[in-house]
Short mmCIF file of C-alpha atoms and ligand atoms in Angstrom, two decimals:
data_model
loop_
_atom_site.label_atom_id
_atom_site.label_comp_id
_atom_site.label_asym_id
_atom_site.label_seq_id
_atom_site.Cartn_x
_atom_site.Cartn_y
_atom_site.Cartn_z
CA UNK A 184 -2.91 16.42 -20.71
CA UNK A 185 -0.08 18.86 -20.33
CA UNK A 186 -1.78 21.99 -19.04
CA UNK A 187 -0.49 23.39 -15.75
CA UNK A 188 -3.23 21.67 -13.76
CA UNK A 189 -2.36 18.28 -15.17
CA UNK A 190 1.35 18.02 -15.86
CA UNK A 191 2.36 15.04 -17.93
CA UNK A 192 4.70 13.71 -15.27
CA UNK A 193 3.64 12.46 -11.88
CA UNK A 194 7.01 13.73 -10.59
CA UNK A 195 6.03 17.28 -11.51
CA UNK A 196 2.47 16.91 -10.27
CA UNK A 197 3.69 15.68 -6.90
CA UNK A 198 5.56 18.94 -6.34
CA UNK A 199 2.58 21.13 -7.25
CA UNK A 200 -0.47 19.37 -5.87
CA UNK A 201 -1.88 19.73 -2.37
CA UNK A 202 -0.49 23.24 -1.86
CA UNK A 203 -1.98 26.04 0.24
CA UNK A 204 -4.12 28.57 -1.68
CA UNK A 205 -3.24 32.28 -1.77
CA UNK A 206 -4.74 34.46 0.90
CA UNK A 207 -7.24 36.81 -0.79
CA UNK A 208 -6.04 39.85 1.14
CA UNK A 209 -2.29 39.39 1.16
CA UNK A 210 -1.92 37.53 -2.11
CA UNK A 211 0.57 35.25 -0.33
CA UNK A 212 0.60 31.58 0.59
CA UNK A 213 2.98 29.35 2.49
CA UNK A 214 4.99 27.12 0.17
CA UNK A 215 4.62 24.19 2.54
CA UNK A 216 1.09 23.41 3.71
CA UNK A 217 1.03 23.87 7.50
CA UNK A 218 -0.46 21.34 9.88
CA UNK A 219 -3.96 22.70 10.50
CA UNK A 220 -4.87 21.22 13.84
CA UNK A 221 -8.43 21.70 14.96
CA UNK A 222 -11.09 19.62 16.70
CA UNK A 223 -14.01 21.50 15.20
CA UNK A 224 -15.05 24.19 12.77
CA UNK A 225 -16.91 27.45 13.41
CA UNK A 226 -19.21 29.10 10.89
CA UNK A 227 -19.75 32.79 10.13
CA UNK A 228 -23.53 32.31 10.20
CA UNK A 229 -26.21 29.65 10.43
CA UNK A 230 -26.71 30.08 6.68
CA UNK A 231 -23.08 29.11 6.09
CA UNK A 232 -23.54 26.08 8.34
CA UNK A 233 -26.73 25.10 6.47
CA UNK A 234 -24.91 25.31 3.14
CA UNK A 235 -22.17 23.08 4.50
CA UNK A 236 -24.68 20.54 5.82
CA UNK A 237 -26.49 20.45 2.48
CA UNK A 238 -23.24 19.84 0.59
CA UNK A 239 -22.28 17.15 3.08
CA UNK A 240 -25.63 15.42 2.53
CA UNK A 241 -24.82 15.34 -1.20
CA UNK A 242 -21.64 13.45 -0.31
CA UNK A 243 -19.24 16.32 -1.03
CA UNK A 244 -16.09 16.87 0.97
CA UNK A 245 -17.30 19.47 3.45
CA UNK A 246 -16.04 20.03 6.96
CA UNK A 247 -18.65 20.53 9.64
CA UNK A 248 -16.64 18.95 12.42
CA UNK A 249 -12.99 18.20 13.17
CA UNK A 250 -12.95 14.49 12.40
CA UNK A 251 -13.03 15.12 8.66
CA UNK A 252 -9.95 17.32 8.89
CA UNK A 253 -9.35 20.67 7.24
CA UNK A 254 -6.83 21.97 4.70
CA UNK A 255 -3.92 19.66 5.54
CA UNK A 256 -6.14 16.60 5.24
CA UNK A 257 -7.75 17.90 2.03
CA UNK A 258 -4.31 18.49 0.53
CA UNK A 259 -3.18 14.97 1.36
CA UNK A 260 -6.41 13.51 -0.02
CA UNK A 261 -5.70 15.39 -3.26
CA UNK A 262 -2.19 13.94 -3.35
CA UNK A 263 -3.52 10.39 -2.97
CA UNK A 264 -6.12 11.04 -5.69
CA UNK A 265 -3.38 12.31 -8.01
CA UNK A 266 -1.13 9.36 -7.21
CA UNK A 267 -3.82 6.74 -7.66
CA UNK A 268 -5.75 8.44 -10.46
CA UNK A 269 -8.90 8.57 -8.32
CA UNK A 270 -11.61 11.12 -7.53
CA UNK A 271 -12.16 10.68 -3.80
CA UNK A 272 -9.84 9.71 -0.99
CA UNK A 273 -10.60 8.81 2.60
CA UNK A 274 -7.82 8.93 5.17
CA UNK A 275 -7.47 6.44 7.98
CA UNK A 276 -5.16 6.28 11.01
CA UNK A 277 -3.26 3.26 9.62
CA UNK A 278 -3.07 1.14 6.52
CA UNK A 279 -5.03 -1.59 8.24
CA UNK A 280 -7.71 0.94 9.23
CA UNK A 281 -7.95 1.90 5.55
CA UNK A 282 -8.58 -1.77 4.74
CA UNK A 283 -11.26 -2.03 7.45
CA UNK A 284 -13.11 1.11 6.34
CA UNK A 285 -13.05 -0.05 2.72
CA UNK A 286 -14.42 -3.49 3.59
CA UNK A 287 -16.98 -2.16 6.10
CA UNK A 288 -18.14 0.29 3.46
CA UNK A 289 -18.56 -2.41 0.83
CA UNK A 290 -20.06 -5.40 2.64
CA UNK A 291 -22.54 -6.23 5.38
CA UNK A 292 -23.76 -9.22 7.35
CA UNK A 293 -24.54 -12.19 5.09
CA UNK A 294 -22.12 -11.05 2.38
CA UNK A 295 -19.16 -12.98 1.09
CA UNK A 296 -15.69 -11.72 0.16
CA UNK A 297 -13.16 -13.53 -2.01
CA UNK A 298 -9.63 -12.61 -0.99
CA UNK A 299 -6.33 -13.38 -2.70
CA UNK A 300 -4.32 -15.90 -0.69
CA UNK A 301 -1.34 -13.51 -0.86
CA UNK A 302 -3.01 -10.62 1.01
CA UNK A 303 -1.37 -8.84 3.90
CA UNK A 304 -1.46 -11.27 6.86
CA UNK A 305 -3.45 -9.11 9.31
CA UNK A 306 -6.41 -9.21 6.88
CA UNK A 307 -6.86 -12.83 7.97
CA UNK A 308 -6.88 -11.70 11.59
CA UNK A 309 -9.51 -9.08 10.74
CA UNK A 310 -11.53 -11.86 9.12
CA UNK A 311 -11.20 -14.23 12.11
CA UNK A 312 -11.82 -11.69 14.86
CA UNK A 313 -14.33 -9.24 13.38
CA UNK A 314 -15.74 -10.13 9.96
CA UNK A 315 -16.77 -13.66 10.95
CA UNK A 316 -18.46 -12.32 14.08
CA UNK A 317 -20.46 -9.94 11.88
CA UNK A 318 -21.60 -12.71 9.57
CA UNK A 319 -19.24 -11.82 6.74
CA UNK A 320 -17.56 -14.82 5.11
CA UNK A 321 -14.15 -14.69 3.47
CA UNK A 322 -12.74 -17.34 1.11
CA UNK A 323 -9.11 -17.32 0.00
CA UNK A 324 -7.72 -18.49 -3.29
CA UNK A 325 -4.98 -18.01 -5.85
CA UNK A 326 -5.82 -14.69 -7.46
CA UNK A 327 -6.31 -16.02 -10.97
CA UNK A 328 -9.73 -16.05 -12.66
CA UNK A 329 -9.72 -19.87 -13.16
CA UNK A 330 -9.02 -20.51 -9.47
CA UNK A 331 -11.46 -17.87 -8.25
CA UNK A 332 -14.43 -18.91 -10.37
CA UNK A 333 -15.24 -21.85 -8.10
CA UNK A 334 -15.25 -19.59 -5.03
CA UNK A 335 -17.97 -17.25 -6.30
CA UNK A 336 -21.26 -17.52 -4.43
CA UNK A 337 -24.60 -15.81 -4.88
CA UNK A 338 -23.74 -13.44 -2.00
CA UNK A 339 -20.17 -12.64 -3.08
CA UNK A 340 -19.76 -8.87 -3.19
CA UNK A 341 -16.06 -8.09 -3.17
CA UNK A 342 -12.85 -9.44 -4.64
CA UNK A 343 -10.05 -8.22 -2.40
CA UNK A 344 -6.47 -8.63 -3.60
CA UNK A 345 -2.99 -7.28 -3.13
CA UNK A 346 -0.52 -6.96 -5.99
CA UNK A 347 2.27 -7.76 -5.86
CA UNK A 348 1.26 -10.03 -2.98
CA UNK A 349 2.69 -9.84 0.51
CA UNK A 350 5.91 -11.71 1.32
CA UNK A 351 6.55 -13.22 -2.14
CA UNK A 352 5.57 -10.27 -4.36
CA UNK A 353 3.42 -12.38 -6.63
CA UNK A 354 2.34 -10.12 -9.50
CA UNK A 355 -1.39 -10.34 -10.16
CA UNK A 356 -3.05 -9.69 -13.51
CA UNK A 357 -5.30 -6.81 -12.42
CA UNK A 358 -6.94 -6.28 -15.85
CA UNK A 359 -7.88 -10.00 -15.94
CA UNK A 360 -9.15 -9.87 -12.35
CA UNK A 361 -11.12 -6.73 -13.19
CA UNK A 362 -12.80 -8.49 -16.12
CA UNK A 363 -13.57 -11.44 -13.83
CA UNK A 364 -15.02 -9.12 -11.17
CA UNK A 365 -17.22 -7.34 -13.73
CA UNK A 366 -18.45 -10.65 -15.10
CA UNK A 367 -19.58 -11.69 -11.62
CA UNK A 368 -20.76 -8.28 -10.41
CA UNK A 369 -18.01 -7.96 -7.79
CA UNK A 370 -16.23 -4.86 -6.55
CA UNK A 371 -12.48 -5.23 -7.06
CA UNK A 372 -10.49 -3.73 -4.18
CA UNK A 373 -6.69 -3.75 -4.35
CA UNK A 374 -4.12 -3.12 -1.64
CA UNK A 375 -1.66 -0.89 -3.50
CA UNK A 376 0.81 -0.27 -0.71
CA UNK A 377 3.64 -1.76 -2.82
CA UNK A 378 3.04 0.68 -5.66
CA UNK A 379 1.71 3.55 -3.54
CA UNK A 380 0.25 5.06 -6.71
CA UNK A 381 3.67 6.02 -7.98
CA UNK A 382 4.83 2.87 -9.76
CA UNK A 383 1.52 0.99 -10.03
CA UNK A 384 -2.04 2.28 -10.45
CA UNK A 385 -4.72 -0.39 -9.97
CA UNK A 386 -7.63 2.01 -10.67
CA UNK A 387 -6.27 2.63 -14.17
CA UNK A 388 -5.96 -1.16 -14.64
CA UNK A 389 -9.63 -1.72 -13.79
CA UNK A 390 -9.84 -1.89 -9.99
CA UNK A 391 -12.71 -0.11 -8.23
CA UNK A 392 -10.99 0.66 -4.94
CA UNK A 393 -7.32 1.19 -4.13
CA UNK A 394 -6.07 1.01 -0.55
CA UNK A 395 -2.66 2.30 0.46
CA UNK A 396 -0.74 2.13 3.71
CA UNK A 397 0.76 5.63 3.72
CA UNK A 398 2.84 4.33 6.60
CA UNK A 399 5.20 2.86 4.02
CA UNK A 400 6.57 4.72 0.97
CA UNK A 401 4.26 7.76 1.07
CA UNK A 402 5.39 8.76 4.57
CA UNK A 403 8.76 7.30 3.75
CA UNK A 404 10.52 8.17 7.00
CA UNK A 405 9.29 5.49 9.41
CA UNK A 406 7.67 8.08 11.63
CA UNK A 407 3.94 7.80 11.06
CA UNK A 408 0.99 5.45 10.64
CA UNK A 409 -1.53 6.37 7.96
CA UNK A 410 -3.83 4.82 5.39
CA UNK A 411 -5.91 5.92 2.42
CA UNK A 412 -8.79 4.53 0.40
CA UNK A 413 -9.13 5.93 -3.12
CA UNK A 414 -12.08 5.46 -5.48
CA UNK A 415 -13.43 6.87 -8.74
CA UNK A 416 -17.05 5.84 -8.72
CA UNK A 417 -19.36 8.28 -6.92
CA UNK A 418 -21.62 5.51 -5.59
CA UNK A 419 -18.68 3.73 -3.99
CA UNK A 420 -17.39 7.06 -2.71
CA UNK A 421 -20.71 7.71 -0.98
CA UNK A 422 -20.74 4.29 0.66
CA UNK A 423 -17.20 4.60 1.95
CA UNK A 424 -17.73 8.23 2.93
CA UNK A 425 -20.79 7.37 5.04
CA UNK A 426 -19.02 4.43 6.71
CA UNK A 427 -15.87 6.46 7.30
CA UNK A 428 -17.86 9.22 9.00
CA UNK A 429 -20.13 6.91 10.96
CA UNK A 430 -17.25 4.87 12.35
CA UNK A 431 -15.18 7.84 13.45
CA UNK A 432 -11.99 7.29 11.49
CA UNK A 433 -9.89 10.41 12.04
CA UNK A 434 -6.28 11.27 11.29
CA UNK A 435 -4.18 13.78 13.18
CA UNK A 436 -3.38 16.89 11.15
CA UNK A 437 0.26 16.43 12.15
CA UNK A 438 0.29 12.94 10.64
CA UNK A 439 -1.34 14.23 7.45
CA UNK A 440 1.33 16.92 7.41
CA UNK A 441 4.12 14.34 7.82
CA UNK A 442 2.69 12.36 4.91
CA UNK A 443 2.54 15.51 2.75
CA UNK A 444 6.11 16.31 3.68
CA UNK A 445 7.23 12.78 2.91
CA UNK A 446 5.44 12.36 -0.39
CA UNK A 447 7.24 15.25 -2.11
CA UNK A 448 10.37 13.11 -2.26
CA UNK A 449 8.57 9.87 -3.14
CA UNK A 450 9.90 9.86 -6.75
CA UNK A 451 13.56 10.21 -5.79
CA UNK A 452 13.30 7.81 -2.87
CA UNK A 453 11.47 5.18 -4.89
CA UNK A 454 14.04 5.27 -7.70
CA UNK A 455 16.89 4.91 -5.21
CA UNK A 456 15.22 2.04 -3.36
CA UNK A 457 14.53 0.28 -6.66
CA UNK A 458 18.06 0.78 -7.97
CA UNK A 459 19.61 -0.43 -4.73
CA UNK A 460 17.32 -3.46 -4.62
CA UNK A 461 18.36 -4.48 -8.15
CA UNK A 462 22.03 -4.26 -7.16
CA UNK A 463 21.29 -6.49 -4.17
CA UNK A 464 19.46 -8.94 -6.48
CA UNK A 465 22.52 -9.07 -8.76
CA UNK A 466 24.72 -9.89 -5.79
CA UNK A 467 22.33 -12.50 -4.37
CA UNK A 468 21.90 -14.21 -7.74
CA UNK A 469 25.62 -15.05 -7.70
CA UNK A 470 25.57 -16.67 -4.26
CA UNK A 471 25.36 -20.47 -4.01
CA UNK A 472 23.02 -20.28 -0.97
CA UNK A 473 20.33 -18.49 -2.99
CA UNK A 474 17.56 -20.62 -4.51
CA UNK A 475 15.28 -17.91 -5.79
CA UNK A 476 14.77 -14.15 -5.63
CA UNK A 477 11.26 -12.75 -5.38
CA UNK A 478 11.29 -9.23 -6.83
CA UNK A 479 9.10 -8.45 -9.86
CA UNK A 480 11.67 -6.11 -11.43
CA UNK A 481 14.23 -8.94 -11.39
CA UNK A 482 14.20 -10.56 -14.86
CA UNK A 483 14.04 -14.12 -13.41
CA UNK A 484 10.96 -13.36 -11.27
CA UNK A 485 7.89 -15.32 -12.40
CA UNK A 486 5.87 -12.08 -12.52
CA UNK A 487 8.43 -10.09 -14.48
CA UNK A 488 6.39 -9.92 -17.70
CA UNK A 489 3.31 -8.64 -15.82
CA UNK A 490 5.52 -6.17 -13.98
CA UNK A 491 6.88 -4.86 -17.30
CA UNK A 492 3.37 -4.55 -18.67
CA UNK A 493 1.66 -2.90 -15.68
CA UNK A 494 4.25 -1.10 -13.54
CA UNK A 495 6.29 2.00 -14.23
CA UNK A 496 8.95 1.24 -11.64
CA UNK A 497 9.87 -0.82 -8.66
CA UNK A 498 10.83 -0.39 -5.01
CA UNK A 499 13.11 -1.72 -2.32
CA UNK A 500 11.18 -4.87 -1.39
CA UNK A 501 12.49 -8.32 -2.12
CA UNK A 502 12.43 -11.78 -0.63
CA UNK A 503 15.17 -14.30 -1.00
CA UNK A 504 14.79 -18.03 -0.69
CA UNK A 505 17.89 -19.55 0.91
CA UNK A 506 19.04 -23.14 1.01
CA UNK A 507 19.17 -22.81 4.81
CA UNK A 508 17.55 -24.67 7.65
CA UNK A 509 15.95 -22.58 10.37
CA UNK A 510 19.04 -22.42 12.62
CA UNK A 511 21.25 -21.24 9.77
CA UNK A 512 18.65 -18.71 8.60
CA UNK A 513 18.51 -17.32 12.13
CA UNK A 514 22.32 -17.04 12.25
CA UNK A 515 22.24 -15.17 8.93
CA UNK A 516 19.63 -12.67 10.07
CA UNK A 517 21.33 -12.13 13.43
CA UNK A 518 24.68 -11.53 11.71
CA UNK A 519 23.35 -8.61 9.63
CA UNK A 520 24.41 -5.26 11.06
CA UNK A 521 22.86 -2.73 8.64
CA UNK A 522 19.44 -4.40 8.42
CA UNK A 523 17.19 -3.83 11.40
CA UNK A 524 15.24 -6.93 12.40
CA UNK A 525 11.65 -5.79 12.16
CA UNK A 526 8.36 -5.65 10.26
CA UNK A 527 7.26 -2.84 7.99
CA UNK A 528 9.08 -1.21 5.11
CA UNK A 529 9.05 1.90 2.92
CA UNK A 530 11.16 4.03 5.23
CA UNK A 531 14.71 5.23 4.69
CA UNK A 532 16.29 2.23 6.37
CA UNK A 533 16.98 -1.37 5.52
CA UNK A 534 14.98 -3.97 7.41
CA UNK A 535 14.94 -7.76 7.49
CA UNK A 536 12.21 -10.22 8.39
CA UNK A 537 12.68 -13.96 8.71
CA UNK A 538 9.35 -15.13 7.31
CA UNK A 539 7.89 -18.00 9.30
CA UNK A 540 6.33 -21.09 7.76
CA UNK A 541 2.76 -20.46 9.00
CA UNK A 542 2.78 -17.02 7.33
CA UNK A 543 3.53 -18.71 3.99
CA UNK A 544 1.36 -21.78 4.46
CA UNK A 545 -1.72 -20.18 2.89
CA UNK A 546 0.10 -18.80 -0.16
CA UNK A 547 -0.50 -21.07 -3.16
CA UNK A 548 2.39 -19.33 -4.93
CA UNK A 549 4.92 -20.62 -2.36
CA UNK A 550 6.70 -23.76 -3.46
CA UNK A 551 7.48 -25.40 -0.14
CA UNK A 552 10.87 -27.07 -0.45
CA UNK A 553 12.31 -26.73 3.04
CA UNK A 554 14.06 -23.46 2.21
CA UNK A 555 14.15 -20.38 4.40
CA UNK A 556 12.52 -17.17 3.20
CA UNK A 557 14.03 -13.85 4.21
CA UNK A 558 12.31 -10.61 3.31
CA UNK A 559 14.49 -7.55 2.88
CA UNK A 560 13.60 -3.91 2.60
CA UNK A 561 16.51 -2.27 0.81
CA UNK A 562 16.90 1.21 2.23
CA UNK A 563 18.80 4.29 1.15
CA UNK A 564 22.17 3.19 2.54
CA UNK A 565 25.01 2.67 0.08
CA UNK A 566 24.18 -0.54 -1.80
CA UNK A 567 27.87 -1.50 -1.65
CA UNK A 568 27.72 -1.40 2.15
CA UNK A 569 24.50 -3.41 2.19
CA UNK A 570 26.04 -6.02 -0.09
CA UNK A 571 29.14 -6.26 2.10
CA UNK A 572 26.89 -6.75 5.11
CA UNK A 573 24.86 -9.46 3.34
CA UNK A 574 28.00 -11.25 2.11
CA UNK A 575 29.53 -11.30 5.60
CA UNK A 576 26.31 -12.51 7.18
CA UNK A 577 25.92 -15.30 4.57
CA UNK A 578 29.49 -16.42 5.31
CA UNK A 579 28.91 -16.28 9.07
CA UNK A 580 25.73 -18.33 8.81
CA UNK A 581 27.67 -21.24 7.33
C1 PLP B 634 1.98 -2.41 6.25
C2 PLP B 634 0.92 -2.83 5.33
C3 PLP B 634 -0.42 -2.57 5.61
C4 PLP B 634 -0.88 -1.97 6.90
O1 PLP B 634 -0.41 -0.69 7.14
P1 PLP B 634 -0.31 -0.14 8.64
O2 PLP B 634 -0.20 1.31 8.45
O3 PLP B 634 0.91 -0.78 9.21
O4 PLP B 634 -1.55 -0.56 9.35
C5 PLP B 634 -1.36 -2.96 4.68
N1 PLP B 634 -1.02 -3.56 3.55
C6 PLP B 634 0.28 -3.83 3.24
C7 PLP B 634 0.60 -4.50 1.96
C8 PLP B 634 1.28 -3.48 4.13
O5 PLP B 634 2.53 -3.79 3.84
#
């Protein structure tokens, strides 16, 4: 489709979607959608309110109260739908909140979830602290149809995965997992924070639900927490819509505005992050301390063929396995000056995380060999400077 409503390129669409409509009287509109802060909505008449309530009962996006959010929220929902290729989007105050509203919308007491063993760590905490208490069981396994088949129970409802997986960026075969889910009547939900809809689109590959932490590349500036759940199917949309409303998930208009502001530059940022990360991979591959680089766009990565098949780009995330004991790995991380020591990623800046053993213990993809694993987010700094910093820190760790 190449008409003006559906430009061929996502880059173009991202600059033209989610914009403010023209004012009927003045024929003018702000170029940048303002932050429309309000706690509630007022109606011109009871008839107008009744019409809104009726549309809401049909599951349409109608605002009768502030929690749903007005134009700024609607614009951001449209952006997520365009990015992910979905029909409905639900915003949440964090990426993790997006995961909770998706799961709460899809399962209930007595149900069973199969989760990929490479999912974002806090999902296991959600399982241990809340899901278990509500009588929802979660089993973890390598996200490959052969390994998952033995985990399926009569009450399994959802297959929840993340691709590429957390920490090691294990590429999953979403079309194969989708076929497996269909065969067993499961809903396939994918955490697509890595791709953020721009370089990877799970819904198009057969997933039913895509969850994104907008905190990362969509916001892009390390200044907000936000999440989104995107779906195509109207039945799933209704279930998540009802849960979302009932549980009171609300996002500040200012945060929605920050995400809208950030997402306009997603294409240029993502390309820079990806280019810088590949330069860092090239440098690391030449160092004797490096055992293995985990980055799907890197030709030696085990998931490279899947990445080539399913992704349209890459980002700044990589993990490097170093022939270091813990003390030496700590010296390396402490010696870095341009990489902030901290969790999260997707912002403008480089960050480093020394991944601890327990975090990797449950990942079947991890080949435990006594090596240290360091996760890097390659930011928008000059890659030459980042490489100099890494080289110095590797030397100092010795
Ligand atoms: C950060 C992250 C989340 C959670 O997002 P928050 O906004 O920090 O709650 C979920 N999934 C993945 C893969 C993440 O990296």
